[in-house]
């Protein structure tokens, strides 16, 4: 670069004659401040030479601006080189124009030539070049600039230091960032936030929290960073705790905070807090924010309040594909397939193009309701009409759709013809279908693949062992259990949670040590009596442990969703809905029990399990026993 510049030869300019712009014609005078093309610049330059005017009549920033609009940089270089007595200020104007223009790389190129003109960079020079580096994610030049900052004594310039730190952060240069952060003589809230961002991005949310606790002062960005950091790492409880502390500290949440907290509420199923944040966001004038509305839809869906989700959706003025997809998926999860498909038609009618998420929702809807042909049609239309290449989720939905409908052979062939490697969800869907439709042969195939993909998950083995048990093939049942023991497979403990008065109560299966265990037990006995009168017989086939029938029944009654349900019945007002979250699928016995309790206790019971929602009401479930 430098050699090409120094090898340029232009006729020397004569600077000794009358250095005024009065020698310019009105046309050229006008052009001097408006030129934008290299041609106009050359025209001006020629005129200056002809009239013996000084080159300094050319406004440098204008040249820089012209250059940032057009890629003809070399001509400007020549002009720069011809300038005498360079001062930093006009250079800075050029650098600024370049850094903010279309080709920020020009600022970096120009910066590298400055020393040819004996220009000493000042803090503005560095800040403009750093801006260009940031826009280009060029941390190598950033390191050079970092050296300049140290050499030229700008270490105490917090603005520059923060810019460099931010550049390292942006480029994922975590070690450089940390080293710099630790050595910085001063830090402000921006410095701390930048360092926390690095850590959160890298997934070190604990380390970020450590910094957060050490911060001398925090702003809304610091709090929000921590909240969304915890949400991203799957720690919604911690996120909510930090949010409550933020409220206590009197810091007002902004839109980003609201979105992060709502996501935490969705994960936790914490409807009370979700509602409160919704009200806050309306009061704060965020009601029209599409991003917030989309998160609200998702929160209400995941908390089992489909009507509230729909209200938010209906009230939205501008809906994006995310809004439509969230609503369609929500309807699908709640078993309202017809409404999901109707909404899709509306979406297409108004000319909104669906994306891959929309189709996951649609395929889910079809699969949960057994609409096989519709599902096949959507799978084809997705690519044919919208050019969407199916992802693993779509294949998973299709296998689920076929398997549930009993088309197991077709499902298996579908898997074998997949252009991408099937994952655990795909094989798990086939296995689920094999259990319902009692196909031992394909169940064995699916389990073999699942055991390879996820050897320590007990769920598959249990399903296979159930399938053998139903076929009364006890030897195989025993061999599956031996296999589980040999491989060290541990049973995933089931847990359920319920929120009462803003407090999340968790129950694990068989929880005898719970402070309310006694109370829950008594209530369950009472319920059980009335359930038996309605024909309830505990379905002990779901219990795989070797124990007496009576013990099995007791074991069943300690399933975590039953404990959470009874706790909810005791602790909430009669008639109010009960919302339970569960980490695994609901078992058949609990499903039957919850249906009966919804009728006996006259309560709506909403259970969110690993895959979907069950809304129990008057003895029926929204899944119509198809899950
Ligand atoms: Zn159960
Ligand atoms: Zn159900």
Coordinates of C-alpha atoms and ligand atoms in Angstrom, one line a residue:
X1 CA 0.0 0.0 0.0
X2 CA 2.7 2.4 1.0
X3 CA 4.9 1.6 -1.9
X4 CA 2.1 2.3 -4.4
X5 CA 1.5 5.6 -2.8
X6 CA 5.1 6.8 -2.8
X7 CA 5.6 5.7 -6.4
X8 CA 2.8 7.9 -7.5
X9 CA 3.9 10.8 -9.7
X10 CA 1.8 13.9 -10.1
X11 CA 2.9 17.2 -11.5
X12 CA 4.1 19.4 -8.6
X13 CA 1.7 22.1 -7.6
X14 CA 2.6 25.7 -7.3
X15 CA 1.4 27.0 -3.9
X16 CA 3.1 30.5 -4.1
X17 CA 0.4 32.3 -6.0
X18 CA -2.7 34.1 -4.8
X19 CA -4.2 31.5 -2.5
X20 CA -7.8 32.5 -2.7
X21 CA -10.9 30.9 -3.9
X22 CA -12.0 34.1 -5.6
X23 CA -10.2 32.9 -8.7
X24 CA -12.8 30.1 -8.9
X25 CA -15.7 30.6 -11.3
X26 CA -19.2 30.6 -9.6
X27 CA -19.7 27.2 -11.2
X28 CA -16.5 25.8 -9.6
X29 CA -17.2 27.5 -6.4
X30 CA -20.5 25.8 -6.2
X31 CA -18.9 22.5 -7.2
X32 CA -16.3 22.9 -4.4
X33 CA -18.9 22.1 -1.8
X34 CA -21.2 19.8 -3.6
X35 CA -19.0 17.5 -5.7
X36 CA -19.7 13.8 -5.2
X37 CA -18.1 12.0 -8.2
X38 CA -14.5 11.4 -9.0
X39 CA -15.1 13.2 -12.3
X40 CA -16.2 16.4 -10.6
X41 CA -13.3 16.2 -8.3
X42 CA -10.9 15.9 -11.2
X43 CA -12.6 18.8 -12.9
X44 CA -12.1 20.9 -9.8
X45 CA -8.5 19.8 -9.4
X46 CA -7.7 20.7 -13.0
X47 CA -9.3 24.0 -12.5
X48 CA -7.2 24.7 -9.4
X49 CA -4.0 23.8 -11.4
X50 CA -5.0 26.0 -14.3
X51 CA -5.8 29.0 -12.2
X52 CA -2.8 28.5 -9.9
X53 CA -5.1 28.2 -6.9
X54 CA -3.8 26.3 -3.8
X55 CA -4.9 22.8 -3.4
X56 CA -5.9 23.6 0.1
X57 CA -9.0 25.3 -1.3
X58 CA -10.4 21.8 -1.7
X59 CA -12.3 20.9 1.4
X60 CA -10.8 17.7 2.7
X61 CA -13.9 16.3 4.3
X62 CA -15.7 16.8 1.0
X63 CA -13.0 14.7 -0.7
X64 CA -13.4 12.1 2.0
X65 CA -17.1 12.1 1.5
X66 CA -16.8 11.8 -2.2
X67 CA -14.5 8.9 -1.7
X68 CA -16.7 7.1 0.7
X69 CA -19.5 7.3 -1.9
X70 CA -17.4 5.9 -4.7
X71 CA -14.6 3.4 -4.6
X72 CA -12.1 5.6 -6.6
X73 CA -9.9 6.0 -3.6
X74 CA -6.6 6.2 -5.4
X75 CA -7.2 9.7 -6.7
X76 CA -7.9 11.1 -3.3
X77 CA -4.7 9.5 -2.1
X78 CA -2.8 11.4 -4.6
X79 CA -4.4 14.6 -3.5
X80 CA -3.7 13.9 0.2
X81 CA -0.1 13.3 -0.6
X82 CA 0.2 16.7 -2.3
X83 CA -1.0 18.6 0.7
X84 CA 1.4 20.6 2.7
X85 CA 1.5 21.2 6.5
X86 CA -0.9 18.5 7.3
X87 CA -2.8 19.0 10.5
X88 CA -4.6 16.3 12.4
X89 CA -8.0 17.9 12.2
X90 CA -8.7 17.6 8.5
X91 CA -7.4 14.0 8.6
X92 CA -9.7 13.3 11.4
X93 CA -12.6 14.6 9.4
X94 CA -11.7 12.3 6.5
X95 CA -11.2 9.3 8.9
X96 CA -14.6 10.0 10.4
X97 CA -16.3 10.2 7.0
X98 CA -14.6 7.0 6.0
X99 CA -15.4 5.2 9.3
X100 CA -19.0 6.1 9.0
X101 CA -19.2 5.6 5.2
X102 CA -19.9 2.6 3.1
X103 CA -16.3 1.4 3.1
X104 CA -14.9 1.7 6.6
X105 CA -11.8 -0.2 5.4
X106 CA -10.8 3.1 3.8
X107 CA -10.3 4.6 7.2
X108 CA -8.0 1.9 8.2
X109 CA -6.0 2.2 4.9
X110 CA -5.8 5.9 5.4
X111 CA -4.7 5.5 9.0
X112 CA -1.8 3.3 7.9
X113 CA -0.6 6.1 5.7
X114 CA -0.8 8.9 8.2
X115 CA 2.8 8.5 9.4
X116 CA 4.0 9.1 5.8
X117 CA 2.6 12.6 6.3
X118 CA 4.2 13.0 9.8
X119 CA 0.8 13.1 11.4
X120 CA 0.6 12.2 15.0
X121 CA -2.8 10.6 15.8
X122 CA -4.8 12.1 18.6
X123 CA -7.6 10.6 20.6
X124 CA -10.1 11.5 17.9
X125 CA -8.0 9.9 15.2
X126 CA -7.9 6.7 17.2
X127 CA -11.6 6.7 18.0
X128 CA -12.5 7.1 14.3
X129 CA -10.3 4.2 13.2
X130 CA -11.5 2.1 16.1
X131 CA -15.0 2.8 14.9
X132 CA -14.0 1.4 11.5
X133 CA -12.4 -1.6 13.1
X134 CA -15.6 -2.2 15.1
X135 CA -17.8 -2.1 12.0
X136 CA -15.4 -4.5 10.3
X137 CA -14.8 -6.7 13.4
X138 CA -11.1 -6.2 12.7
X139 CA -9.4 -7.0 16.0
X140 CA -5.9 -7.2 14.4
X141 CA -5.9 -3.6 13.6
X142 CA -7.6 -3.1 16.9
X143 CA -4.5 -4.6 18.6
X144 CA -2.3 -2.2 16.7
X145 CA -4.5 0.7 17.9
X146 CA -4.4 -0.7 21.4
X147 CA -0.6 -0.3 21.2
X148 CA -0.9 3.3 20.0
X149 CA -3.2 4.1 22.9
X150 CA -0.7 2.7 25.4
X151 CA 2.3 4.4 23.6
X152 CA 0.7 7.7 23.1
X153 CA -0.4 7.9 26.8
X154 CA -4.2 7.6 26.2
X155 CA -4.6 4.8 28.8
X156 CA -6.7 7.1 31.0
X157 CA -9.0 7.8 28.1
X158 CA -11.9 5.6 29.2
X159 CA -13.8 6.2 26.0
X160 CA -11.0 4.8 23.8
X161 CA -10.2 2.0 26.3
X162 CA -13.9 1.0 26.3
X163 CA -14.0 1.0 22.5
X164 CA -11.0 -1.4 22.3
X165 CA -12.5 -3.7 25.0
X166 CA -15.8 -3.7 23.1
X167 CA -13.9 -4.6 19.9
X168 CA -12.2 -7.5 21.5
X169 CA -15.6 -8.5 23.0
X170 CA -17.3 -8.3 19.6
X171 CA -14.7 -10.4 17.9
X172 CA -14.8 -13.1 20.6
X173 CA -11.2 -12.4 21.7
X174 CA -12.1 -13.3 25.3
X175 CA -8.5 -13.6 26.6
X176 CA -7.5 -10.2 25.3
X177 CA -10.6 -8.7 26.7
X178 CA -10.1 -10.1 30.1
X179 CA -6.4 -9.2 30.2
X180 CA -7.3 -5.7 29.3
X181 CA -10.2 -5.4 31.7
X182 CA -8.0 -6.6 34.6
X183 CA -5.3 -4.1 33.8
X184 CA -7.5 -1.0 33.2
X185 CA -6.6 1.8 35.6
X186 CA -10.2 3.1 35.6
X187 CA -13.5 1.4 34.7
X188 CA -17.0 2.8 34.3
X189 CA -20.3 1.0 34.0
X190 CA -19.8 0.6 30.3
X191 CA -16.5 -1.2 30.9
X192 CA -18.1 -3.6 33.3
X193 CA -21.1 -4.2 31.0
X194 CA -18.8 -4.9 28.1
X195 CA -16.9 -7.5 30.1
X196 CA -20.1 -9.1 31.3
X197 CA -21.4 -9.3 27.8
X198 CA -18.3 -11.2 26.7
X199 CA -18.8 -13.7 29.5
X200 CA -22.5 -14.1 28.9
X201 CA -21.9 -14.6 25.2
X202 CA -19.4 -17.3 26.0
X203 CA -21.8 -19.0 28.3
X204 CA -19.9 -18.2 31.5
X205 CA -23.0 -16.8 33.2
X206 CA -21.7 -17.6 36.7
X207 CA -18.5 -15.6 36.1
X208 CA -20.5 -12.8 34.7
X209 CA -22.6 -12.8 37.8
X210 CA -19.5 -12.7 39.8
X211 CA -18.5 -9.4 38.1
X212 CA -22.1 -8.2 38.4
X213 CA -21.9 -8.6 42.2
X214 CA -18.6 -6.7 42.2
X215 CA -19.8 -3.8 40.1
X216 CA -19.6 -0.4 41.9
X217 CA -22.6 0.9 40.1
X218 CA -25.1 -0.8 37.8
X219 CA -27.4 0.6 35.1
X220 CA -30.5 -1.0 33.5
X221 CA -28.2 -2.6 30.9
X222 CA -26.2 -4.4 33.6
X223 CA -29.3 -5.8 35.2
X224 CA -30.8 -6.8 31.8
X225 CA -27.6 -8.5 30.7
X226 CA -27.7 -10.7 33.8
X227 CA -31.4 -11.5 33.4
X228 CA -31.1 -12.5 29.8
X229 CA -27.8 -14.3 30.5
X230 CA -29.5 -16.6 33.0
X231 CA -32.5 -17.2 30.7
X232 CA -30.1 -18.2 27.8
X233 CA -28.3 -20.6 30.1
X234 CA -31.6 -22.3 31.1
X235 CA -31.7 -20.7 34.6
X236 CA -35.0 -18.9 34.5
X237 CA -35.3 -19.0 38.3
X238 CA -32.1 -17.0 38.8
X239 CA -33.3 -14.6 36.1
X240 CA -36.5 -13.9 38.0
X241 CA -34.6 -13.5 41.2
X242 CA -32.3 -10.9 39.6
X243 CA -35.3 -9.1 38.1
X244 CA -37.0 -8.9 41.5
X245 CA -33.8 -7.5 43.0
X246 CA -33.7 -4.9 40.2
X247 CA -37.2 -3.8 41.0
X248 CA -36.2 -3.5 44.6
X249 CA -33.2 -1.4 43.6
X250 CA -35.6 1.0 41.9
X251 CA -34.2 0.5 38.4
X252 CA -36.8 0.8 35.7
X253 CA -37.0 -2.1 33.2
X254 CA -36.7 -1.3 29.5
X255 CA -38.1 -3.2 26.5
X256 CA -35.1 -5.6 26.5
X257 CA -35.5 -6.3 30.2
X258 CA -39.2 -7.0 29.7
X259 CA -38.6 -9.5 26.9
X260 CA -35.9 -11.3 29.0
X261 CA -38.2 -11.6 32.0
X262 CA -41.1 -12.7 30.0
X263 CA -39.0 -15.5 28.5
X264 CA -38.0 -16.6 32.1
X265 CA -41.7 -16.6 33.0
X266 CA -42.5 -18.7 30.0
X267 CA -39.8 -21.2 31.0
X268 CA -41.0 -21.4 34.6
X269 CA -44.7 -21.3 33.8
X270 CA -44.8 -18.3 36.2
X271 CA -48.1 -16.8 35.1
X272 CA -48.4 -14.4 38.0
X273 CA -45.1 -12.6 37.3
X274 CA -45.8 -12.8 33.5
X275 CA -49.1 -11.0 34.0
X276 CA -47.5 -8.4 36.2
X277 CA -44.7 -7.7 33.6
X278 CA -47.4 -7.5 31.0
X279 CA -49.2 -4.8 32.9
X280 CA -45.9 -3.0 33.6
X281 CA -45.1 -3.1 29.9
X282 CA -48.5 -1.6 28.9
X283 CA -48.1 1.1 31.6
X284 CA -44.7 1.9 30.2
X285 CA -45.9 2.4 26.7
X286 CA -44.3 -0.8 25.3
X287 CA -47.7 -2.1 24.2
X288 CA -47.1 -1.5 20.5
X289 CA -43.6 -3.2 20.6
X290 CA -43.9 -6.2 18.3
X291 CA -41.0 -8.0 19.9
X292 CA -42.6 -7.7 23.3
X293 CA -46.1 -8.7 22.0
X294 CA -44.5 -11.8 20.4
X295 CA -42.8 -12.7 23.7
X296 CA -46.1 -12.2 25.5
X297 CA -47.9 -14.6 23.1
X298 CA -45.2 -17.2 23.8
X299 CA -45.3 -16.6 27.5
X300 CA -49.1 -17.0 27.7
X301 CA -49.0 -20.1 25.5
X302 CA -46.3 -21.7 27.6
X303 CA -48.2 -20.8 30.8
X304 CA -51.2 -22.6 29.4
X305 CA -53.3 -19.4 28.9
X306 CA -54.3 -19.7 25.3
X307 CA -57.0 -17.1 25.5
X308 CA -54.7 -14.5 26.8
X309 CA -52.2 -15.3 24.1
X310 CA -55.0 -14.9 21.6
X311 CA -56.0 -11.5 23.1
X312 CA -52.5 -10.2 22.7
X313 CA -52.3 -11.5 19.1
X314 CA -55.7 -10.1 18.2
X315 CA -54.8 -6.7 19.6
X316 CA -51.6 -6.4 17.6
X317 CA -51.6 -3.8 14.9
X318 CA -48.5 -5.1 13.0
X319 CA -47.9 -8.8 13.2
X320 CA -44.8 -10.4 11.9
X321 CA -44.3 -14.0 10.8
X322 CA -43.0 -14.7 14.4
X323 CA -46.4 -13.5 15.8
X324 CA -48.4 -15.8 13.5
X325 CA -46.0 -18.8 14.1
X326 CA -46.2 -18.3 17.9
X327 CA -50.0 -18.3 17.8
X328 CA -50.2 -21.3 15.4
X329 CA -47.7 -23.3 17.5
X330 CA -49.6 -22.3 20.7
X331 CA -52.9 -23.6 19.2
X332 CA -51.2 -26.8 18.2
X333 CA -49.7 -27.4 21.6
X334 CA -53.1 -27.0 23.1
X335 CA -54.7 -29.4 20.8
X336 CA -56.7 -26.9 18.7
X337 CA -55.6 -28.1 15.4
X338 CA -58.6 -26.8 13.4
X339 CA -58.1 -23.3 14.7
X340 CA -54.3 -23.5 14.0
X341 CA -55.0 -24.4 10.3
X342 CA -57.7 -21.7 10.1
X343 CA -55.1 -19.1 11.3
X344 CA -52.7 -20.4 8.7
X345 CA -55.2 -19.8 6.0
X346 CA -55.7 -16.2 7.2
X347 CA -52.0 -15.7 7.2
X348 CA -51.6 -16.8 3.7
X349 CA -54.6 -14.7 2.6
X350 CA -53.1 -11.5 3.8
X351 CA -49.9 -12.4 1.9
X352 CA -47.7 -13.2 4.9
X353 CA -45.1 -15.8 4.0
X354 CA -44.8 -18.6 6.5
X355 CA -41.3 -19.7 7.7
X356 CA -39.9 -23.0 8.9
X357 CA -41.2 -22.3 12.5
X358 CA -44.8 -21.9 11.1
X359 CA -44.6 -25.3 9.5
X360 CA -43.3 -26.9 12.7
X361 CA -46.4 -25.6 14.4
X362 CA -48.7 -26.8 11.6
X363 CA -47.2 -30.3 11.5
X364 CA -47.5 -30.5 15.3
X365 CA -51.1 -29.5 15.0
X366 CA -51.7 -32.3 12.4
X367 CA -49.8 -34.8 14.4
X368 CA -51.5 -34.1 17.7
X369 CA -54.9 -34.5 16.1
X370 CA -54.1 -37.3 13.7
X371 CA -54.6 -35.3 10.5
X372 CA -52.3 -37.5 8.4
X373 CA -53.2 -36.3 4.9
X374 CA -53.2 -32.7 5.9
X375 CA -49.7 -33.2 7.5
X376 CA -48.3 -34.8 4.4
X377 CA -49.8 -32.0 2.3
X378 CA -48.1 -29.3 4.5
X379 CA -44.8 -31.1 4.4
X380 CA -44.9 -31.0 0.6
X381 CA -46.2 -27.5 0.3
X382 CA -43.5 -26.2 2.6
X383 CA -40.9 -26.9 -0.1
X384 CA -43.0 -26.6 -3.2
X385 CA -44.7 -23.3 -2.4
X386 CA -42.3 -21.6 -0.1
X387 CA -38.9 -23.1 -0.9
X388 CA -38.3 -24.1 2.7
X389 CA -35.8 -26.9 3.1
X390 CA -37.2 -29.3 5.8
X391 CA -35.1 -29.3 9.0
X392 CA -34.7 -32.1 11.5
X393 CA -37.7 -30.7 13.5
X394 CA -40.0 -31.1 10.4
X395 CA -38.8 -34.7 9.9
X396 CA -39.4 -35.4 13.6
X397 CA -43.0 -34.1 13.2
X398 CA -43.6 -36.2 10.2
X399 CA -42.4 -39.4 11.9
X400 CA -44.5 -38.5 14.9
X401 CA -47.5 -37.9 12.7
X402 CA -47.2 -41.3 10.9
X403 CA -46.3 -43.3 14.0
X404 CA -49.2 -42.0 16.1
X405 CA -51.5 -42.9 13.2
X406 CA -50.2 -46.4 13.2
X407 CA -48.4 -46.1 9.9
X408 CA -45.2 -47.5 11.5
X409 CA -43.7 -49.2 8.4
X410 CA -44.2 -46.0 6.4
X411 CA -42.6 -44.0 9.3
X412 CA -39.7 -46.3 9.3
X413 CA -39.2 -46.0 5.6
X414 CA -39.5 -42.3 5.9
X415 CA -36.7 -42.3 8.4
X416 CA -34.5 -44.4 6.2
X417 CA -35.0 -42.0 3.3
X418 CA -34.2 -38.9 5.2
X419 CA -31.4 -36.8 3.7
X420 CA -30.1 -35.9 7.1
X421 CA -29.1 -38.1 10.0
X422 CA -32.1 -38.8 12.2
X423 CA -31.8 -37.7 15.8
X424 CA -33.3 -38.9 19.1
X425 CA -36.6 -37.0 18.6
X426 CA -37.1 -38.8 15.3
X427 CA -36.4 -42.3 16.7
X428 CA -38.3 -41.5 19.9
X429 CA -41.4 -40.6 17.8
X430 CA -41.2 -44.0 16.1
X431 CA -40.8 -45.7 19.5
X432 CA -43.8 -43.9 20.9
X433 CA -45.9 -45.1 18.0
X434 CA -44.6 -48.6 18.5
X435 CA -45.8 -48.6 22.1
X436 CA -49.3 -47.4 21.2
X437 CA -49.6 -49.8 18.2
X438 CA -47.7 -52.7 19.8
X439 CA -45.0 -53.2 17.3
X440 CA -42.1 -55.0 19.0
X441 CA -39.9 -55.4 16.0
X442 CA -39.7 -51.7 15.1
X443 CA -39.5 -50.8 18.8
X444 CA -36.3 -52.8 19.1
X445 CA -34.8 -51.1 16.0
X446 CA -35.7 -47.6 17.4
X447 CA -34.4 -48.4 20.8
X448 CA -31.1 -49.6 19.3
X449 CA -30.6 -46.3 17.6
X450 CA -31.7 -44.3 20.7
X451 CA -29.3 -46.1 22.9
X452 CA -26.5 -45.1 20.6
X453 CA -27.6 -41.5 20.4
X454 CA -28.3 -41.0 24.1
X455 CA -27.1 -44.0 26.1
X456 CA -27.9 -42.6 29.6
X457 CA -31.5 -41.6 29.0
X458 CA -33.7 -44.1 30.7
X459 CA -36.9 -43.1 28.9
X460 CA -36.4 -45.3 25.9
X461 CA -35.5 -48.4 27.9
X462 CA -38.6 -48.0 30.0
X463 CA -40.8 -47.7 26.9
X464 CA -39.3 -50.8 25.4
X465 CA -39.6 -52.7 28.6
X466 CA -43.3 -51.7 28.8
X467 CA -43.8 -52.9 25.3
X468 CA -42.4 -56.3 26.2
X469 CA -44.4 -56.4 29.4
X470 CA -47.6 -55.7 27.5
X471 CA -46.8 -58.6 25.2
X472 CA -46.0 -60.7 28.4
X473 CA -42.5 -61.4 27.2
X474 CA -41.0 -61.4 30.7
X475 CA -37.6 -62.6 29.7
X476 CA -37.0 -59.6 27.5
X477 CA -38.3 -57.3 30.2
X478 CA -35.7 -58.7 32.5
X479 CA -32.9 -58.4 29.9
X480 CA -33.8 -54.7 29.3
X481 CA -33.5 -54.1 33.1
X482 CA -30.2 -55.9 33.2
X483 CA -29.0 -53.8 30.3
X484 CA -30.0 -50.6 32.1
X485 CA -28.1 -51.8 35.2
X486 CA -25.0 -52.8 33.3
X487 CA -24.9 -49.5 31.4
X488 CA -25.4 -47.4 34.5
X489 CA -28.6 -45.9 33.1
X490 CA -30.3 -43.9 35.8
X491 CA -34.0 -43.0 35.9
X492 CA -34.6 -39.4 35.2
X493 CA -36.4 -38.2 38.3
X494 CA -39.8 -36.8 37.4
X495 CA -40.7 -33.4 38.9
X496 CA -43.6 -31.1 38.7
X497 CA -44.1 -27.5 39.8
X498 CA -46.9 -25.3 40.7
X499 CA -46.9 -21.6 41.4
X500 CA -49.0 -20.4 44.4
X501 CA -49.0 -16.7 45.3
X502 CA -45.9 -16.1 43.3
X503 CA -43.9 -18.9 44.9
X504 CA -42.9 -21.9 42.8
X505 CA -43.4 -25.2 44.6
X506 CA -41.5 -28.2 43.3
X507 CA -42.4 -31.8 43.8
X508 CA -40.3 -34.8 42.9
X509 CA -41.8 -38.2 42.5
X510 CA -42.2 -40.1 45.9
X511 CA -41.6 -36.9 47.8
X512 CA -42.2 -37.9 51.5
X513 CA -40.1 -35.2 53.0
X514 CA -42.1 -32.3 51.6
X515 CA -43.4 -30.1 54.4
X516 CA -46.9 -30.6 53.2
X517 CA -46.6 -34.3 52.7
X518 CA -49.0 -35.3 55.4
X519 CA -51.7 -32.8 54.3
X520 CA -51.4 -33.9 50.7
X521 CA -51.7 -37.5 51.7
X522 CA -54.9 -37.0 53.6
X523 CA -56.4 -35.0 50.7
X524 CA -55.4 -37.7 48.2
X525 CA -57.1 -40.4 50.2
X526 CA -60.3 -38.5 50.2
X527 CA -60.1 -37.8 46.4
X528 CA -59.2 -41.5 45.8
X529 CA -62.4 -42.6 47.4
X530 CA -64.5 -40.4 45.1
X531 CA -62.4 -41.4 42.1
X532 CA -63.0 -45.1 42.8
X533 CA -66.7 -44.5 42.9
X534 CA -66.3 -43.1 39.3
X535 CA -64.6 -46.3 38.3
X536 CA -60.9 -45.3 38.7
X537 CA -58.6 -48.3 39.0
X538 CA -54.9 -47.4 39.4
X539 CA -53.0 -48.4 36.2
X540 CA -50.0 -50.1 37.8
X541 CA -48.6 -51.3 34.5
X542 CA -46.7 -48.0 34.2
X543 CA -44.7 -48.9 37.3
X544 CA -41.8 -51.1 36.3
X545 CA -40.2 -51.7 39.6
X546 CA -40.3 -55.1 41.2
X547 CA -42.8 -54.6 44.0
X548 CA -46.1 -55.8 45.4
X549 CA -49.3 -54.5 43.7
X550 CA -50.2 -52.5 46.8
X551 CA -46.8 -50.9 46.9
X552 CA -47.1 -50.1 43.2
X553 CA -50.4 -48.3 43.9
X554 CA -48.8 -46.2 46.6
X555 CA -45.9 -45.5 44.3
X556 CA -48.2 -44.3 41.6
X557 CA -50.0 -42.0 43.9
X558 CA -46.7 -40.3 44.6
X559 CA -46.1 -39.3 41.0
X560 CA -45.1 -35.6 41.1
X561 CA -48.0 -34.2 39.1
X562 CA -50.4 -35.8 41.5
X563 CA -48.6 -34.3 44.5
X564 CA -48.6 -30.9 42.8
X565 CA -52.2 -31.2 41.9
X566 CA -53.3 -32.0 45.4
X567 CA -51.2 -29.2 46.8
X568 CA -52.9 -26.8 44.3
X569 CA -56.3 -28.0 45.4
X570 CA -55.5 -27.3 49.0
X571 CA -53.7 -23.9 48.5
X572 CA -55.8 -22.2 45.9
X573 CA -59.4 -20.8 45.9
X574 CA -62.1 -23.2 44.7
X575 CA -63.0 -22.7 41.1
X576 CA -59.6 -21.2 40.1
X577 CA -57.6 -23.1 37.4
X578 CA -54.6 -25.1 38.5
X579 CA -51.5 -25.0 36.3
X580 CA -48.8 -27.6 36.6
X581 CA -45.5 -28.0 34.8
X582 CA -43.8 -31.3 34.4
X583 CA -40.4 -32.2 33.0
X584 CA -41.4 -35.6 31.5
X585 CA -44.5 -36.9 29.7
X586 CA -47.6 -37.4 31.8
X587 CA -48.1 -41.2 32.4
X588 CA -51.4 -42.9 31.5
X589 CA -52.4 -43.3 35.1
X590 CA -51.9 -39.7 36.0
X591 CA -53.7 -38.7 32.8
X592 CA -56.8 -40.7 33.8
X593 CA -56.6 -39.5 37.4
X594 CA -56.4 -35.8 36.4
X595 CA -59.4 -36.2 34.1
X596 CA -61.5 -37.5 37.0
X597 CA -60.2 -34.9 39.5
X598 CA -61.1 -32.0 37.1
X599 CA -64.7 -33.3 37.3
X600 CA -64.8 -34.1 41.0
X601 CA -63.1 -30.9 42.2
X602 CA -64.7 -28.8 39.4
X603 CA -61.4 -27.3 38.4
X604 CA -59.7 -26.6 35.2
X605 CA -56.3 -28.3 35.3
X606 CA -53.6 -27.3 32.8
X607 CA -50.5 -29.5 32.7
X608 CA -47.5 -28.6 30.5
X609 CA -45.4 -31.7 29.9
X610 CA -42.3 -32.1 27.9
X611 CA -44.2 -32.0 24.6
X612 CA -47.5 -30.3 24.9
X613 CA -50.4 -29.1 27.1
X614 CA -53.2 -31.1 28.6
X615 CA -56.2 -29.0 29.6
X616 CA -58.4 -31.2 31.8
X617 CA -62.0 -30.0 32.3
X618 CA -65.2 -31.7 33.3
X619 CA -63.6 -35.1 33.0
X620 CA -62.1 -34.6 29.6
X621 CA -58.7 -33.6 28.3
X622 CA -58.0 -31.3 25.4
X623 CA -55.7 -33.9 23.8
X624 CA -58.7 -36.2 23.5
X625 CA -56.4 -38.9 24.9
X626 CA -54.2 -38.7 21.8
X627 CA -50.8 -37.8 23.1
Ligands
LIG1 ZN1 -47.9 -40.5 36.5
LIG2 ZN1 -54.3 -35.1 27.7

